[in-house]
Tab-separated table of C-alpha atoms in Angstrom:
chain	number	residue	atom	x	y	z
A	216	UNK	CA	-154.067	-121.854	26.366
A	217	UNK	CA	-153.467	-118.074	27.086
A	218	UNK	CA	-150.345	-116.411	27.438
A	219	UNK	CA	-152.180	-114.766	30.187
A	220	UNK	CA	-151.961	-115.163	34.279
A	221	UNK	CA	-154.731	-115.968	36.392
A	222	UNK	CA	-153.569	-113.500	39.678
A	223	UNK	CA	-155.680	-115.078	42.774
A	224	UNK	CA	-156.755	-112.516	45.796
A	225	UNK	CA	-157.323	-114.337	48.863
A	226	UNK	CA	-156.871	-111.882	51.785
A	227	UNK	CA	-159.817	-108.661	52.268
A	228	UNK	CA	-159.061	-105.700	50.498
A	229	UNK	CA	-160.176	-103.753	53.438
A	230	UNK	CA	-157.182	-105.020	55.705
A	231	UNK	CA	-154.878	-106.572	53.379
A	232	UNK	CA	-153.209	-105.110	50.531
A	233	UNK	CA	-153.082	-108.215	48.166
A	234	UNK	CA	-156.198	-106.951	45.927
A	235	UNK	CA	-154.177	-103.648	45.018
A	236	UNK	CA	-150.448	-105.226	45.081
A	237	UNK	CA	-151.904	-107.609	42.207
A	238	UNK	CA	-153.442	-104.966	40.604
A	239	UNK	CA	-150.173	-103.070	40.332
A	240	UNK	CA	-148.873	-105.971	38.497
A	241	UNK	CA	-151.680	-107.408	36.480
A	242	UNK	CA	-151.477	-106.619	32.625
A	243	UNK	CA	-155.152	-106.435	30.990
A	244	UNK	CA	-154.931	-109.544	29.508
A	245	UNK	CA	-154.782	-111.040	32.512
A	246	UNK	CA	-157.940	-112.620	34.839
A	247	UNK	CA	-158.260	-112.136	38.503
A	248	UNK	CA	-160.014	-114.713	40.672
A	249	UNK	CA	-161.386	-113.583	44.251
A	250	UNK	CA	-161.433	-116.332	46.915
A	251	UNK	CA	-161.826	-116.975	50.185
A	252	UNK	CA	-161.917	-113.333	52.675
A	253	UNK	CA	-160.670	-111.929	48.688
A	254	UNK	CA	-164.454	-112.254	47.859
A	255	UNK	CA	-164.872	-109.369	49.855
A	256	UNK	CA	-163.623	-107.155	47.112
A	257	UNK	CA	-166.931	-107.804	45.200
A	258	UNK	CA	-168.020	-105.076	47.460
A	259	UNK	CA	-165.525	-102.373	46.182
A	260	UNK	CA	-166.897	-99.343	44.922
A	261	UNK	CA	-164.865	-96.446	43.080
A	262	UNK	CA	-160.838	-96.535	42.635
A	263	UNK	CA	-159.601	-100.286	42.984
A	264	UNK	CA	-163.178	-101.470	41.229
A	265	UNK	CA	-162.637	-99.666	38.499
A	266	UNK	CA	-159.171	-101.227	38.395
A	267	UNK	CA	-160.696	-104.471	38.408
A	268	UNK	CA	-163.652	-104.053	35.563
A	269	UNK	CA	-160.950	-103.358	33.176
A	270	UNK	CA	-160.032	-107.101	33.514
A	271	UNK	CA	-161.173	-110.098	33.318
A	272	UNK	CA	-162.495	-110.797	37.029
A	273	UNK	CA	-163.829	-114.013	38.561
A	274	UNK	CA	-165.014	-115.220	42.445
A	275	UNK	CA	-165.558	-118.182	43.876
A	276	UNK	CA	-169.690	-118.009	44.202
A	277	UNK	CA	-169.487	-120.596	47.513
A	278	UNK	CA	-167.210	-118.381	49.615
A	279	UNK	CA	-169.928	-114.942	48.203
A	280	UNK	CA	-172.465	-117.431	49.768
A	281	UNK	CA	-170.568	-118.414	52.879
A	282	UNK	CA	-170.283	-114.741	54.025
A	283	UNK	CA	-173.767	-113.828	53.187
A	284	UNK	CA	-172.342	-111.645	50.876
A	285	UNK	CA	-174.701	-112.610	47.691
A	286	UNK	CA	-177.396	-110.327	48.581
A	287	UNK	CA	-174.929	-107.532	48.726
A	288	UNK	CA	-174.709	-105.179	45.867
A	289	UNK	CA	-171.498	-106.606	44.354
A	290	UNK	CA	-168.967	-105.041	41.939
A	291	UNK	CA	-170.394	-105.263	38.352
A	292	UNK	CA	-168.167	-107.196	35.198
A	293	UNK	CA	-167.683	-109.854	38.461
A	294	UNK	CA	-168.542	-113.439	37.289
A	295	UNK	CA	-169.175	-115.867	39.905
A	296	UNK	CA	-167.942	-119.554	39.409
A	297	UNK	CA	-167.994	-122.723	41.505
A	298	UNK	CA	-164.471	-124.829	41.754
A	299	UNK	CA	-164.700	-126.647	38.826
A	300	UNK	CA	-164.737	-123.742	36.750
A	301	UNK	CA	-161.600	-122.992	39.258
A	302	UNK	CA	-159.557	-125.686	38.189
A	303	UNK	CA	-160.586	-124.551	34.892
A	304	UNK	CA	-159.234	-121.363	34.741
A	305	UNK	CA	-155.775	-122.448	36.144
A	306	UNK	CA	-155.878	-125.008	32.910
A	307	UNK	CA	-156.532	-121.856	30.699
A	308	UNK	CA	-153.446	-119.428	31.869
A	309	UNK	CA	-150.283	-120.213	31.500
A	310	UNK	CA	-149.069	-119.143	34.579
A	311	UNK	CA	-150.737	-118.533	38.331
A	312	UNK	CA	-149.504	-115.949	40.712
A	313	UNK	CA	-151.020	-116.201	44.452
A	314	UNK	CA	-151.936	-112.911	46.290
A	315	UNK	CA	-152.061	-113.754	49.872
B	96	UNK	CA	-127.543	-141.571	68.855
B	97	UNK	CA	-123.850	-140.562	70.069
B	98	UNK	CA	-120.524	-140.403	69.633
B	99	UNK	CA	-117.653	-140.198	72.879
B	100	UNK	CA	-114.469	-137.822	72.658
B	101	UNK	CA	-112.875	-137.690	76.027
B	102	UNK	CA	-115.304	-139.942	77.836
B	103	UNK	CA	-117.730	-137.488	77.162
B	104	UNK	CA	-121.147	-138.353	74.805
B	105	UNK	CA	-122.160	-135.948	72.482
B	106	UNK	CA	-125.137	-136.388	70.507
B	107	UNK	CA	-125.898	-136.887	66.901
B	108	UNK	CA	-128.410	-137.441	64.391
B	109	UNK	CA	-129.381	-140.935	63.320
B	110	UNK	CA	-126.817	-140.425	60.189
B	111	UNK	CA	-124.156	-138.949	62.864
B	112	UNK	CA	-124.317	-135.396	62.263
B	113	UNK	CA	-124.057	-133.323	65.483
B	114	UNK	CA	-127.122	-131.948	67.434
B	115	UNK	CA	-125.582	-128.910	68.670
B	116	UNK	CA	-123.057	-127.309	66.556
B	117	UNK	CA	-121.311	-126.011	69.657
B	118	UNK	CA	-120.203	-130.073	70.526
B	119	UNK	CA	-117.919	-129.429	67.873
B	120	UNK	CA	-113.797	-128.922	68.407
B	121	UNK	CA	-110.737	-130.945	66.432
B	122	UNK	CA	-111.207	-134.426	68.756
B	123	UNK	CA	-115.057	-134.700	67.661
B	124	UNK	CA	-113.640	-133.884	63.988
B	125	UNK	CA	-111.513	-136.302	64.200
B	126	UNK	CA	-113.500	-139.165	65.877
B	127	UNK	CA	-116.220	-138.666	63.427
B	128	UNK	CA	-113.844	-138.542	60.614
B	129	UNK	CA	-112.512	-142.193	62.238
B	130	UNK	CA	-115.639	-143.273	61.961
B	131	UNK	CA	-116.049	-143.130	58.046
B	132	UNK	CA	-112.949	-144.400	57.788
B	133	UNK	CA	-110.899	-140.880	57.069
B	134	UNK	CA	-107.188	-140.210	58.775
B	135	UNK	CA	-107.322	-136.528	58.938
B	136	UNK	CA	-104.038	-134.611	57.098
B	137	UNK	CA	-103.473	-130.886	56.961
B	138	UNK	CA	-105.408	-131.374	53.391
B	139	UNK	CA	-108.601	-132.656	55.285
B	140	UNK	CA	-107.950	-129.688	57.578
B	141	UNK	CA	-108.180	-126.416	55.311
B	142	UNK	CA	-111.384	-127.892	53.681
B	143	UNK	CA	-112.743	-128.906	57.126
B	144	UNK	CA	-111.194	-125.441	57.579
B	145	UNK	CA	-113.040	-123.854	54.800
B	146	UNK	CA	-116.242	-125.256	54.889
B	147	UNK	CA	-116.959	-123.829	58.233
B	148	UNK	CA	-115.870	-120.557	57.043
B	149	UNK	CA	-118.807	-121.147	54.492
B	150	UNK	CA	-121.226	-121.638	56.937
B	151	UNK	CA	-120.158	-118.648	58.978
B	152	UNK	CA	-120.515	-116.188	56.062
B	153	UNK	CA	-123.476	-118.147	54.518
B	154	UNK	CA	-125.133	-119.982	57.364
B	155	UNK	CA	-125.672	-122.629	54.869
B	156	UNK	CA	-124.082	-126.014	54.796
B	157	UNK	CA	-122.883	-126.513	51.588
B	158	UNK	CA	-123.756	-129.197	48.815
B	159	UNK	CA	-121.348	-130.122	45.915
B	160	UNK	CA	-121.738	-127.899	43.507
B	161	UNK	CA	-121.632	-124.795	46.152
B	162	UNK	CA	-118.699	-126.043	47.986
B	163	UNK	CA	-116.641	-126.665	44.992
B	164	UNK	CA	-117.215	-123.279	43.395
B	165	UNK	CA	-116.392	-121.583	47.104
B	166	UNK	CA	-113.502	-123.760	47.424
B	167	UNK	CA	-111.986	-122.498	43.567
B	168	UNK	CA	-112.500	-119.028	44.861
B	169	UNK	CA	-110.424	-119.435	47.779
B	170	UNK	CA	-107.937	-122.347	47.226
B	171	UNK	CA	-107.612	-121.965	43.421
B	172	UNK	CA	-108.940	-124.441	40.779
B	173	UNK	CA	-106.252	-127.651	41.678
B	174	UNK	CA	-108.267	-127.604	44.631
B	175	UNK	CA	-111.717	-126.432	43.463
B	176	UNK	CA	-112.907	-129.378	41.707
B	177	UNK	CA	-114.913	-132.337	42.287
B	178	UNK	CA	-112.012	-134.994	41.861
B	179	UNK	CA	-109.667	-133.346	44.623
B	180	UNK	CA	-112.576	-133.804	47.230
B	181	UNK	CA	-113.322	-137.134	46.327
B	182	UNK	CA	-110.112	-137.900	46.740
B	183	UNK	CA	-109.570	-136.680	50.170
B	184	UNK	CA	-113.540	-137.807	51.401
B	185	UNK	CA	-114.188	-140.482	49.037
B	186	UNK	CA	-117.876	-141.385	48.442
B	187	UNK	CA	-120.443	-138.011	49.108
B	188	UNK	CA	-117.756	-135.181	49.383
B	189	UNK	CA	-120.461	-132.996	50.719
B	190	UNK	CA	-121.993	-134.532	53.474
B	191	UNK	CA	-118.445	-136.150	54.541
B	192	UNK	CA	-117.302	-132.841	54.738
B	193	UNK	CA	-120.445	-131.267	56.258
B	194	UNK	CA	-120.361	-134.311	59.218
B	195	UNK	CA	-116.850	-134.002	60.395
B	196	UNK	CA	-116.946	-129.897	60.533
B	197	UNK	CA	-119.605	-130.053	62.945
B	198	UNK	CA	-122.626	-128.532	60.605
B	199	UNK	CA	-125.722	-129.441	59.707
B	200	UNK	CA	-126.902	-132.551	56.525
B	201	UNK	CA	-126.971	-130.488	53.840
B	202	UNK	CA	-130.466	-129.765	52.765
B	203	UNK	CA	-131.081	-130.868	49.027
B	204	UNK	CA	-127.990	-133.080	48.786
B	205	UNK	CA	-128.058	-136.311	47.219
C	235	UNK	CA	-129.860	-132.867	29.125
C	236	UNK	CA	-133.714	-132.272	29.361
C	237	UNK	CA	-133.976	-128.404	28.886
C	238	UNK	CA	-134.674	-126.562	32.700
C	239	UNK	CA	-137.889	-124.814	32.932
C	240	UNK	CA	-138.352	-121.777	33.546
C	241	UNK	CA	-139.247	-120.855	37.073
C	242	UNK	CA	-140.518	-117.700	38.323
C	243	UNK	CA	-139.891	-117.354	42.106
C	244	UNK	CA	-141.740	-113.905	43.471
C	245	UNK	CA	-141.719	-112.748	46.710
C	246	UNK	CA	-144.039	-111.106	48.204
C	247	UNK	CA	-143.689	-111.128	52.033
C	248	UNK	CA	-141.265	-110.079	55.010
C	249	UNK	CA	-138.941	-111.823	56.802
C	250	UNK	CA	-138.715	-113.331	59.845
C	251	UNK	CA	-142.638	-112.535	60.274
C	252	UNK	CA	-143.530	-115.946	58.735
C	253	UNK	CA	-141.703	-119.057	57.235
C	254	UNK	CA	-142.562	-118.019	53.750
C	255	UNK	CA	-138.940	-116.409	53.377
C	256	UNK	CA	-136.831	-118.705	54.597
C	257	UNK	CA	-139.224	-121.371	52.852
C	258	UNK	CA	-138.588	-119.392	49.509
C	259	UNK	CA	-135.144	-118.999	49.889
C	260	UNK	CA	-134.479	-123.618	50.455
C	261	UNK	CA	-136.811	-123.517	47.045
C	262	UNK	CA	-134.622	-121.256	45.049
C	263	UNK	CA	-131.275	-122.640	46.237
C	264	UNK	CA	-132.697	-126.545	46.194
C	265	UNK	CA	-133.852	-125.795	42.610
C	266	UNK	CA	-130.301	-123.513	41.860
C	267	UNK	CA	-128.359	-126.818	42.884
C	268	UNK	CA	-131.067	-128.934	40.157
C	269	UNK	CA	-129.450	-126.598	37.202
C	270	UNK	CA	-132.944	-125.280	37.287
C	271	UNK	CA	-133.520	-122.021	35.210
C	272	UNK	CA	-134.574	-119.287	38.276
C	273	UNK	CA	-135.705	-116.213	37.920
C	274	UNK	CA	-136.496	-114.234	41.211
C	275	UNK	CA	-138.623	-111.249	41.658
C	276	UNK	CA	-138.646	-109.051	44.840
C	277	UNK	CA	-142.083	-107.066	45.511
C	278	UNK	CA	-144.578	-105.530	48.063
C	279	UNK	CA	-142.743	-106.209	51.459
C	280	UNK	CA	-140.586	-108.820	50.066
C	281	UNK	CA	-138.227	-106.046	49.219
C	282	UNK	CA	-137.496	-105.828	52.849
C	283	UNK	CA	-135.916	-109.494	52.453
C	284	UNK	CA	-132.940	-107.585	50.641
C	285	UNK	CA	-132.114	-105.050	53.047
C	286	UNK	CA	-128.294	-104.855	54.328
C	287	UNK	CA	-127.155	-105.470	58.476
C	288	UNK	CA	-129.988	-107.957	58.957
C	289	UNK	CA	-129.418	-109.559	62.099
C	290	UNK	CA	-131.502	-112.125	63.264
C	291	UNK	CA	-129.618	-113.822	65.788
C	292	UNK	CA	-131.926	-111.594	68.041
C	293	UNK	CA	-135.349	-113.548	66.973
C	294	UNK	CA	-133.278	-116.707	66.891
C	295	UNK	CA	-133.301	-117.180	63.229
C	296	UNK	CA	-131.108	-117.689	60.359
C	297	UNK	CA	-129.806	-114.913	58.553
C	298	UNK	CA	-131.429	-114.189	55.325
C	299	UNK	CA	-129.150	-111.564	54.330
C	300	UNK	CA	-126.004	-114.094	54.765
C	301	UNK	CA	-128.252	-116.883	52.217
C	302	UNK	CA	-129.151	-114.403	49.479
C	303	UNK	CA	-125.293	-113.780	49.924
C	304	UNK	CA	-124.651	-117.104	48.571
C	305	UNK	CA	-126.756	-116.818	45.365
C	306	UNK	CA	-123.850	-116.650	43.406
C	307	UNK	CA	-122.254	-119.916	44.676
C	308	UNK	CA	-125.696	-121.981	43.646
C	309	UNK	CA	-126.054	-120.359	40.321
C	310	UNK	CA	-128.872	-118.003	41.033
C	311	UNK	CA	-127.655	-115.113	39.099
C	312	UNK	CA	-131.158	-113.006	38.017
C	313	UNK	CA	-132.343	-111.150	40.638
C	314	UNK	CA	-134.964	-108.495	40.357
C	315	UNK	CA	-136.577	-105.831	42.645
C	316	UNK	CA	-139.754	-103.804	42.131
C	317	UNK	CA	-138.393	-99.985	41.668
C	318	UNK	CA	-141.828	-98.579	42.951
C	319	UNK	CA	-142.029	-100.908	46.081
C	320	UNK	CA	-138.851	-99.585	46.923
C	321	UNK	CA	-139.707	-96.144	46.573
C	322	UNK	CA	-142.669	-96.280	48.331
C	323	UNK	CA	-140.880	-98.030	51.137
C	324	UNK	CA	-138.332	-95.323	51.515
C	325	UNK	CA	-135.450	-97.909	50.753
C	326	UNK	CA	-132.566	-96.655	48.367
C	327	UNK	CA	-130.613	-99.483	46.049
C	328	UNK	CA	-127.660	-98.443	48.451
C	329	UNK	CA	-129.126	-100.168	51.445
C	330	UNK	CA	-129.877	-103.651	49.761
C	331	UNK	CA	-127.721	-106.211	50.166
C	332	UNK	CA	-127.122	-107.835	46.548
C	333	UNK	CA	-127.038	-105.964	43.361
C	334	UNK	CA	-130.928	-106.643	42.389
C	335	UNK	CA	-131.418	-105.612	38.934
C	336	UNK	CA	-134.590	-102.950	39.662
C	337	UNK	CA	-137.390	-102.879	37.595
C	338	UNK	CA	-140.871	-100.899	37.144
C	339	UNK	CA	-143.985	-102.616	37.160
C	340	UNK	CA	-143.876	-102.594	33.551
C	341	UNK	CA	-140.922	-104.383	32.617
C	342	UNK	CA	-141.851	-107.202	36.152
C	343	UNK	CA	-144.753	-107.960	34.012
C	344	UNK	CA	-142.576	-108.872	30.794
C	345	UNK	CA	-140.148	-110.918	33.103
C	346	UNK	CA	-143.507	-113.028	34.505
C	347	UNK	CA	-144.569	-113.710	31.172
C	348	UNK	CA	-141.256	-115.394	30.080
C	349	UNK	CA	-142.068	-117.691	32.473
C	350	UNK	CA	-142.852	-121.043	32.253
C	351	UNK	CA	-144.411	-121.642	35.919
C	352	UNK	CA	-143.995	-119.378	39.010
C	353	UNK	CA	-144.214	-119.515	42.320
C	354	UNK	CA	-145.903	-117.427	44.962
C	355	UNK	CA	-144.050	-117.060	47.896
């Protein structure tokens, strides 16, 4: 297990300011996992995305889908799981912090 | 439930704490305190005393561990300790105290 | 004696605007009264949890202000606040109502990784 924290984005980066707040805090070791309206920061271009290429960054490929948003040119270094891999990732970090 | 003080009913909780914390004034204090069994002494009165002042400066109502460190800051340690307020509310010190001032169950108290 | 966990308690949100606060707040002092090991962390718009004269007997609520008052009395004795939130909030140390150790971004991230589990509120 990593000594590492999985930081999860939930809320739009375009009205919320979860995506950046975690960013502010995340070390590079650390993963980020977009889900739910967070998916919609696959979409980022320029300052926060290159924030988020210099970590490890994850979201959910189901919620991409639900919002049509997989045909979309998305963010590169973003790897798209399903919720098994989820539950994985929580297994793999020691610790979980919820941006919401 | 309810309890009457003065021909007048005054609601409580299922466990007998008070609905509205306004019901409360020194009969219901000491009806309730009948209830579990407790004569009320001056003693019983500065921590009935005391533990309101608690809940006025913390809005919380306090459980043991709380309400014996408050009570050592402002009554001094022959006071502040678990064995004096067993003695004087025998059983859950706590909650005793909690129900007869008029608060709220503690949250989080066993 | 099992040996407490240590547990991370970071808040994130405002008060009064939601539950999460007030939710945070039963958590810590439940888990204070357990003996529990607590660690709390103030960021983002939870610094405006901290701030001094709250009084929210106009929105019908329970004072925050008056509970984080009482940390002391249920063992809760590290508290920290995010320096930059602060300053980018316009809030000085002056105007909070506990003595919050602050901290930079840096050094929060050394206090999460000491811990043993957190929880986002």
């Amino acid at each position: 297990m990593s000594h590492s924290i999985l930081h999860t984005v939930n809320q739009s980066p375009f009205t919320h300011s979860a995506l950046q707040q975690c960013l502010c805090y995340a070390q590079e070791s650390d993963s980020i996992l977009l889900l739910e309206n967070g998916v919609y920061g696959a979409l980022l271009k320029h300052s926060l995305a290159d924030k988020l290429s210099g970590k490890k960054c994850y979201a959910i490929e189901a919620d991409l889908k639900a919002r049509g948003l997989l045909g979309q040119e998305l963010t590169p270094h973003i790897e798209l799981i399903d919720f098994i891999y989820f539950v994985e990732l929580t297994t793999q970090h020691k610790l979980v912090q919820s941006w919401y | 439930m309810s309890i009457v003080v003065n021909d007048s009913s005054i609601d409580t909780d299922k466990e007998g704490y008070l609905k509205n914390l306004s019901d409360w004034n020194e009969k219901v204090a000491i009806e309730i305190a009948y209830q579990e069994n407790i004569e009320l002494s001056d003693k019983h009165w500065e921590m009935i005393n005391l533990i309101r002042e608690f809940y006025t400066n913390f809005e919380l109502s306090p459980a043991m561990r709380p309400l014996v460190k408050f009570t050592a800051t402002k009554l001094g340690k022959e006071k502040g300790n678990s064995i004096y307020l067993m003695q004087l509310f025998p059983g859950s010190p706590a909650k005793l105290l909690n129900k007869i001032a008029g608060l709220p169950r503690p949250k989080n108290c066993l | 004696m099992t040996s407490s966990k240590k547990i991370g308690i970071t808040l994130g949100h405002t008060p009064y605007g939601s539950d999460l606060a007030q939710e945070a707040l039963d958590a810590t002092l439940a888990m204070g009264l357990f003996g529990q090991d607590i660690t709390l962390i103030f960021w983002g718009d939870g610094v405006f949890q901290l701030l001094k004269s709250q009084n929210s007997e106009s929105v019908h609520q329970k004072s925050l202000e008056k509970q984080i008052n009482a940390f002391e009395l249920y063992d809760i004795e590290r508290v920290f606040v995010c320096a930059q939130s602060l300053e980018q909030r316009n809030i000085s140390t002056s105007s909070l109502c506990t003595d919050a150790e602050c901290l930079s971004p840096t050094e929060i991230q050394k206090v999460l990784s000491t811990q043993d589990t957190l929880l986002s509120f």
